[in-house]
Short mmCIF file of C-alpha atoms in Angstrom, two decimals:
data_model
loop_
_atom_site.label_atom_id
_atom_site.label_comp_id
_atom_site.label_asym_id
_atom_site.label_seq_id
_atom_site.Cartn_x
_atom_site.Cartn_y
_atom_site.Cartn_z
CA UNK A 6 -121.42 -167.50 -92.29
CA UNK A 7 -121.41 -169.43 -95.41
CA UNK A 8 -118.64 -170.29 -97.61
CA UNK A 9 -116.79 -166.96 -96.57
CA UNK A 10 -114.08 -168.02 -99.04
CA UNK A 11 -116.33 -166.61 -101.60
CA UNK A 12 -119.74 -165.28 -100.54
CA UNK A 13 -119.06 -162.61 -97.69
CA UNK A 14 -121.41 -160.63 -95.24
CA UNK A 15 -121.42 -156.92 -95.41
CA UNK A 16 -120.49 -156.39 -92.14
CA UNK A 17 -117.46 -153.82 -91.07
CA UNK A 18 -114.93 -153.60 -88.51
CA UNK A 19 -116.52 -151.56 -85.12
CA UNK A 20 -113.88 -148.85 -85.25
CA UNK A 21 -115.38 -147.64 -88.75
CA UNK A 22 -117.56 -144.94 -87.23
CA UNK A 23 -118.39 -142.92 -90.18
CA UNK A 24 -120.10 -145.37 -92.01
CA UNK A 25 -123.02 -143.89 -94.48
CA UNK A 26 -122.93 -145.03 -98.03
CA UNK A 27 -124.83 -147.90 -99.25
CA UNK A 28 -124.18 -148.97 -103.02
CA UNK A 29 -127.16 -150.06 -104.90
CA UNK A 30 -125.23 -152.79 -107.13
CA UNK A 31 -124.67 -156.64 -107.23
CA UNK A 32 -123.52 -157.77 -103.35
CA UNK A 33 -124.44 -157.08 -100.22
CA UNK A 34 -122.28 -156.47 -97.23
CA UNK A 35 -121.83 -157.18 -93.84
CA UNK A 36 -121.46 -155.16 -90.48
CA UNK A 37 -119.17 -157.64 -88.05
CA UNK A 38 -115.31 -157.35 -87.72
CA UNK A 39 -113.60 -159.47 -90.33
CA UNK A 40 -116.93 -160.46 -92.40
CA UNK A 41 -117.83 -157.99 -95.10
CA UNK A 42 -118.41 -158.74 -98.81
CA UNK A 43 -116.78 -155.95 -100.35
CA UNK A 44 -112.85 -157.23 -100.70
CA UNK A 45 -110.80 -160.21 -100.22
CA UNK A 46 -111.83 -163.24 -98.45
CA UNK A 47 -111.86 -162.26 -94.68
CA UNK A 48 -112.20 -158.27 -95.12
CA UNK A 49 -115.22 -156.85 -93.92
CA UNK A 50 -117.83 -155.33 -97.06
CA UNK A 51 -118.39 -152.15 -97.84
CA UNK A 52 -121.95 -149.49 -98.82
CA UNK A 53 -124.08 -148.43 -100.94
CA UNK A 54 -121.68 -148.39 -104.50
CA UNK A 55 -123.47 -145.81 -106.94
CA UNK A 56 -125.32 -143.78 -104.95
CA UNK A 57 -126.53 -140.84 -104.49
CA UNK A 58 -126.73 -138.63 -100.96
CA UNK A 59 -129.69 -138.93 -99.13
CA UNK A 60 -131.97 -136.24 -97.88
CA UNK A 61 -132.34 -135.33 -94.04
CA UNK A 62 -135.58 -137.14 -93.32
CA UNK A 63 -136.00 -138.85 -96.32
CA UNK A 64 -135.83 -142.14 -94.84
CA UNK A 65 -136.53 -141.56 -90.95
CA UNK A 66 -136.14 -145.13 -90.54
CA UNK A 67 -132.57 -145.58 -91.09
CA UNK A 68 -130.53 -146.71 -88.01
CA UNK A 69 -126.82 -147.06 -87.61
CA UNK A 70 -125.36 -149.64 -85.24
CA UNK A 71 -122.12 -149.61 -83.69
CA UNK A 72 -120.83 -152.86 -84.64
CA UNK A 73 -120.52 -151.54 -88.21
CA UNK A 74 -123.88 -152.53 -89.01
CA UNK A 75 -127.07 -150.92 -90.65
CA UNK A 76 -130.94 -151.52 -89.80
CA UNK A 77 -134.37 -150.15 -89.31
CA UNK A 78 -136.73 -149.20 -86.75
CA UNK A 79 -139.26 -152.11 -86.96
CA UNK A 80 -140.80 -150.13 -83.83
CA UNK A 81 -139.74 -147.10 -81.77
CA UNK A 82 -137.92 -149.81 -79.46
CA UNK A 83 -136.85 -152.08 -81.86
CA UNK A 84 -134.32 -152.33 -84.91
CA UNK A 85 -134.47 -154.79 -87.26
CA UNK A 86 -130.61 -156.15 -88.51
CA UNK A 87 -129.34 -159.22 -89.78
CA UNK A 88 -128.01 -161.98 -88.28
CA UNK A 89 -124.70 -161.98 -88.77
CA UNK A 90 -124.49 -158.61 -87.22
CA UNK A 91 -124.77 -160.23 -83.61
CA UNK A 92 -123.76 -162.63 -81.74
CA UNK A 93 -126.14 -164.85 -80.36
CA UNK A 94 -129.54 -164.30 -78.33
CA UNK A 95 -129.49 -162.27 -74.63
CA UNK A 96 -129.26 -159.33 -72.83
CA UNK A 97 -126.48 -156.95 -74.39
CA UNK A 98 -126.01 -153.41 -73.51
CA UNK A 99 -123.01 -153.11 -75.83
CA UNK A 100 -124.82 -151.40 -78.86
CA UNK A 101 -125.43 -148.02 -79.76
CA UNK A 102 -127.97 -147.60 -82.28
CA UNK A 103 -127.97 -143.73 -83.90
CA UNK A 104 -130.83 -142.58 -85.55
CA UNK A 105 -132.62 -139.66 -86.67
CA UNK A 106 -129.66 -138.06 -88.75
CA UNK A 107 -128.19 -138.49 -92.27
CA UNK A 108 -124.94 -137.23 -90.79
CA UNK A 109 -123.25 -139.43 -88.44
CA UNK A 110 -121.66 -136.17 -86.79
CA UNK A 111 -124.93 -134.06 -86.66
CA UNK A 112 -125.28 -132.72 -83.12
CA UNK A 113 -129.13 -133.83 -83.57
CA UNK A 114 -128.30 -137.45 -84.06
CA UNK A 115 -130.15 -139.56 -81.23
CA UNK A 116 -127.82 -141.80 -79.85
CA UNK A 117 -129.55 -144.83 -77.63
CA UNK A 118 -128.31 -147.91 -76.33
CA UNK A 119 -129.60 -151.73 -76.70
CA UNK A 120 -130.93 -153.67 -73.46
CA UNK A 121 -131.75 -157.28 -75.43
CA UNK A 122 -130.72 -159.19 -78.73
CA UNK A 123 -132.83 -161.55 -80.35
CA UNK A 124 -130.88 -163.69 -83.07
CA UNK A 125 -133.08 -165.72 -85.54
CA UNK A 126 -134.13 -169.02 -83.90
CA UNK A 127 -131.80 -171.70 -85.91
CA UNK A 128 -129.37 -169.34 -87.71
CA UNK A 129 -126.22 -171.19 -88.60
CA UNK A 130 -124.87 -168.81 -91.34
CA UNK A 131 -127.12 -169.84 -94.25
CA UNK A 132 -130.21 -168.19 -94.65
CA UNK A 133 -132.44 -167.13 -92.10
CA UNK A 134 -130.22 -163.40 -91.66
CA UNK A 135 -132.68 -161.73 -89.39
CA UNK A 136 -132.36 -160.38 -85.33
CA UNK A 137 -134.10 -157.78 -83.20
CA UNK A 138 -132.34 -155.63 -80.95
CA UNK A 139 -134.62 -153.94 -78.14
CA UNK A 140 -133.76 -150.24 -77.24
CA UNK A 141 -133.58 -148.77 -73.78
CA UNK A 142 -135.95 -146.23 -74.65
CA UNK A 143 -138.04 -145.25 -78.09
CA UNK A 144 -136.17 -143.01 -80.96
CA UNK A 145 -139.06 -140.85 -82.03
CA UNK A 146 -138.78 -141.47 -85.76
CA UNK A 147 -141.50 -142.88 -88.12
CA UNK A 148 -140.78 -146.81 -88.35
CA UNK A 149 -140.54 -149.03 -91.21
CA UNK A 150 -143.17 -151.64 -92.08
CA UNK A 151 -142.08 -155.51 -93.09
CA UNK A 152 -143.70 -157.14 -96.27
CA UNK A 153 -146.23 -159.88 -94.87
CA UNK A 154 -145.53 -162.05 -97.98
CA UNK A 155 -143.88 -161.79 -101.46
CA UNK A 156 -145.95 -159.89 -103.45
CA UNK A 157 -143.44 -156.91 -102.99
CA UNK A 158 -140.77 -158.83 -104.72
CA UNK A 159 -140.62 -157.60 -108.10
CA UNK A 160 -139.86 -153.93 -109.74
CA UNK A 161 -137.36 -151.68 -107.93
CA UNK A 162 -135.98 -151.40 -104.47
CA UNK A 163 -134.41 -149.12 -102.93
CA UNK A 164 -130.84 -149.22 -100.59
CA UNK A 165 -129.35 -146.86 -97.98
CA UNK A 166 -126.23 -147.09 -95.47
CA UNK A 167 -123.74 -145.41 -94.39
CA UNK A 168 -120.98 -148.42 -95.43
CA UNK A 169 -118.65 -148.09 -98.13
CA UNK A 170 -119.31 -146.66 -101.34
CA UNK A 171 -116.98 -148.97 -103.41
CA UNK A 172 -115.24 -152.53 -102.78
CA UNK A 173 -112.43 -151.69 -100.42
CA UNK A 174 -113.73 -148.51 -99.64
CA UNK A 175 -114.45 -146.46 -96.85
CA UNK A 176 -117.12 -145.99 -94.21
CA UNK A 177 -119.22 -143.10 -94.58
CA UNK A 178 -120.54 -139.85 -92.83
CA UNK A 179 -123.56 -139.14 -94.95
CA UNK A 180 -126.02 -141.57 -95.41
CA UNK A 181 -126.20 -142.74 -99.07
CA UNK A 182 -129.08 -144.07 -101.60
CA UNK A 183 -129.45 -146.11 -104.35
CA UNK A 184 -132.07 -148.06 -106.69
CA UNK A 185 -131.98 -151.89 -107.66
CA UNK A 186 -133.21 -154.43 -109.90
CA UNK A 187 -135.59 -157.02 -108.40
CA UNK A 188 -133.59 -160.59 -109.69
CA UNK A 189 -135.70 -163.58 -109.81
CA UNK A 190 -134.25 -167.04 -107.95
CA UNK A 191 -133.50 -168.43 -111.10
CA UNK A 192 -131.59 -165.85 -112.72
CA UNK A 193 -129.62 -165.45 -109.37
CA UNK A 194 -128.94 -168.77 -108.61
CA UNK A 195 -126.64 -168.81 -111.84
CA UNK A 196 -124.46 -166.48 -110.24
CA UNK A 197 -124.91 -168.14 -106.63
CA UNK A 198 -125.63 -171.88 -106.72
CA UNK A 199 -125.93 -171.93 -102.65
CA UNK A 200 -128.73 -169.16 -102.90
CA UNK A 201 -131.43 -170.38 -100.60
CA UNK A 202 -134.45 -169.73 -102.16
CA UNK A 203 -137.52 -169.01 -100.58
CA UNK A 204 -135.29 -167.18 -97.81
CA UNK A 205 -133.14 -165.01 -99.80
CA UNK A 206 -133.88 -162.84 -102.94
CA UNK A 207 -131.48 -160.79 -104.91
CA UNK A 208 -131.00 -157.77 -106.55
CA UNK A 209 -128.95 -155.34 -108.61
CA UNK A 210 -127.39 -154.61 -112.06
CA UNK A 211 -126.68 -158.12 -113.10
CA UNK A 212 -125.16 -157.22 -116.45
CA UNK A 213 -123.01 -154.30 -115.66
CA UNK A 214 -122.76 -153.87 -111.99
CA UNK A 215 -122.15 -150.55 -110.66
CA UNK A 216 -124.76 -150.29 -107.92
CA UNK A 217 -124.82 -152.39 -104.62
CA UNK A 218 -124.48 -152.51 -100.66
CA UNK A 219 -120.86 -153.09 -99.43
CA UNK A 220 -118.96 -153.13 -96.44
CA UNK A 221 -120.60 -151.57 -93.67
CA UNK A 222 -124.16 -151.65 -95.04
CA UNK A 223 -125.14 -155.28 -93.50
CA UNK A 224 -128.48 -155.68 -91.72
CA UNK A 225 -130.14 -152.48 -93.37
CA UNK A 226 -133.75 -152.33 -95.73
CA UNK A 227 -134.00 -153.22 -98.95
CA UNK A 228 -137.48 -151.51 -99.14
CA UNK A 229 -140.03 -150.37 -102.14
CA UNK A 230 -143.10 -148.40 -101.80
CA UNK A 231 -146.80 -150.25 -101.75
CA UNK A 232 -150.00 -149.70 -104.01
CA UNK A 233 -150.84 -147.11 -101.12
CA UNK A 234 -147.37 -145.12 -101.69
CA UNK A 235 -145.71 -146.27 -98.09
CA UNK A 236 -142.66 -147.42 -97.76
CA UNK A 237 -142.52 -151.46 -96.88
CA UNK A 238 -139.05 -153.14 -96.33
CA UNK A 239 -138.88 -156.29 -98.60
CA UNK A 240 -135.29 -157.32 -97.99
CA UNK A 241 -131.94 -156.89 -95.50
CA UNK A 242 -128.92 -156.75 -96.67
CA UNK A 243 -126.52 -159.81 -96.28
CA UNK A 244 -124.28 -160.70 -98.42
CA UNK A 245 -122.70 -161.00 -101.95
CA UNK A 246 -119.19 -161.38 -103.73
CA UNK A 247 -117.85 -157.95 -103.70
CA UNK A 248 -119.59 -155.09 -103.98
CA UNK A 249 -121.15 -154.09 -107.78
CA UNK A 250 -119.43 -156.64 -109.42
CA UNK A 251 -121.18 -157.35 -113.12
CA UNK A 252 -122.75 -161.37 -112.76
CA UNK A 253 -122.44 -160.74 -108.87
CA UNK A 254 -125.94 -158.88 -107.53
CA UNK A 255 -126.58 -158.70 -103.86
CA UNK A 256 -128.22 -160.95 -101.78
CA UNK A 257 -131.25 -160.20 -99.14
CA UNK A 258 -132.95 -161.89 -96.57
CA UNK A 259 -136.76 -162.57 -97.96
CA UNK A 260 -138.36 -160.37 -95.10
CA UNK A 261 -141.38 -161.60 -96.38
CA UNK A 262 -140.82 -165.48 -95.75
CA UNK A 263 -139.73 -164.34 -91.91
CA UNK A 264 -142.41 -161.82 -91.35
CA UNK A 265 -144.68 -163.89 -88.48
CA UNK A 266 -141.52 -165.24 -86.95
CA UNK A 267 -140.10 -161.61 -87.07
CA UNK A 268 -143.37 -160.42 -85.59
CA UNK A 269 -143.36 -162.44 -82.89
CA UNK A 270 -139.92 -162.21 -81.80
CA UNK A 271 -140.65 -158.42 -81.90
CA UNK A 272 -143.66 -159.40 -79.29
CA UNK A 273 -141.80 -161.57 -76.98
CA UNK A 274 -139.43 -158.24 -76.59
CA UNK A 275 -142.38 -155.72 -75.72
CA UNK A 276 -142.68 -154.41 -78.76
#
C-alpha cells in the first residue's frame, strides 16, 4: 500500500455489510480492514460521494465482496477486484461475492462463494491494483468487458458501490451511481506526484470535488460505454486522499495497460 500516511485504498472493515454507495468525486477507496481512503490515515475509505441510486439491473455486473470490497463479473466465474482487496495468490474459500441485486438485503441477491485468488503477479502496493477471484459456480448475470487499450480514457466514466457515500461515512444497502471527469496524467500528477502513469489514471471533479468512490467502494469499475453503446470497464477503483476532496480526484488502475495480463490470469483459472 503506498504511502498510507497520505494516499489510502478504499477498502472497508469486513463487518460493514451494508455497503452500496459509491461517490463519483476526487479519491478512490479501498475494501480491506484498516485501509480505506475516505478519513484519517489508517481508517478504511468510504463510496460513491454524490450519487445517485441505482436502478435494479442497471448495471448487472456489479458484485459485492465480503471483505468490504467492490468488483465486476469479468466472467460468470470470475470477479475482477483490486489488489489490495486480497491477500496474496491461492486457494481461498473465505469470500462471498453477492451479485445480482441493488439491495444488499433483497431476498433475490445470489450469494456464492470463492474457490481461488489470483493477486497481480509483482504487486507491492504501487500500481499494478488488479486480482481475479474464481467462483464456485457461475452468477447468471451479463458480465462486464475490459478496455484492450487506452482509447477509452477520455470523456466520462461512470462509478457504482455500495461503500460510503461521504468521507467517514457509512456503508451502504443500495447500490449507488455516479459520473466522473476523465483527468489526464499531467493534470493529476499535480495533485499526486507518486501517480504511476501508464498504470493508473484518474478522475473526478478536480476543482470542486463533490463526487468520488470512498470507503468501501475499492476494487469496483470505473466503466464508460463504447462507439457500439456497451458498457467497457476502463478503470478500478484504488485509491485517493479522502473521498471528493476539491485538488484530490480518485485514482484507478489503467485496466487497459493490464488487459492481456488480466486475460490470461482469467485463463489460467478456467475462465
Amino acid at each position: 500500500m503506498k504511502n498510507t500516511t497520505r494516499h489510502l485504498k478504499r477498502v472497508t472493515a469486513a463487518a460493514a455489510v451494508t455497503l452500496a454507495a459509491f461517490s463519483l468525486s476526487p479519491s478512490a477507496a479501498s475494501a480491506l480492514p484498516g485501509g480505506g481512503s475516505g478519513g484519517p490515515a489508517g481508517e478504511p475509505g468510504t463510496q460513491v460521494v454524490g450519487g445517485t441510486p441505482a436502478e435494479q439491473g442497471e448495471f448487472p455486473f456489479m458484485v459485492r465482496l465480503s471483505m468490504g470490497c467492490g468488483g465486476s463479473l469479468l466472467t460468470q466465474d470470475i470477479v475482477l477486484t483490486a489488489a489490495h482487496c486480497v491477500d496474496g495468490s491461492g486457494e481461498n474459500t473465505g469470500i462471498t461475492a453477492t451479485a445480482g441485486v441493488v439491495d444488499l438485503e433483497d431476498s433475490a441477491a445470489v450469494e456464492v462463494n470463492s474457490t481461488e485468488v489470483l493477486q497481480a503477479p509483482g504487486y507491492d502496493g504501487t500500481g499494478k491494483d488488479w486480482a481475479l477471484i474464481k467462483l464456485e459456480k457461475p452468477i447468471d448475470q451479463p458480465t462486464l468487458p475490459i478496455a484492450g487499450d487506452d482509447s477509452l480514457n477520455n470523456g466520462d466514466f461512470t462509478i457504482a458501490g455500495w461503500g460510503a457515500d461521504k468521507e467517514n461515512g457509512d456503508q451502504q444497502r443500495y447500490l449507488l451511481k455516479a459520473q466522473v471527469p476523465f483527468i489526464d496524467d499531467a493534470t493529476c500528477k499535480s495533485a499526486y506526484p507518486n501517480l504511476v502513469e501508464g498504470e493508473e489514471l484518474c478522475a473526478g471533479k478536480l476543482d470542486t470535488g463533490g463526487v468520488d468512490t470512498c470507503q468501501g467502494d475499492s476494487g469496483g469499475p470505473m466503466f464508460r460505454k463504447d462507439d457500439a453503446d456497451k458498457w467497457v470497464q476502463v478503470g478500478i477503483v484504488s485509491w485517493g486522499d479522502g473521498c471528493a476532496r476539491p485538488g484530490k480526484p480518485g485514482v484507478y488502475t489503467e485496466v487497459g495497460t493490464f488487459a492481456a495480463d488480466i486475460k490470461k490470469a482469467a485463463d489460467s483459472l478456467g475462465g
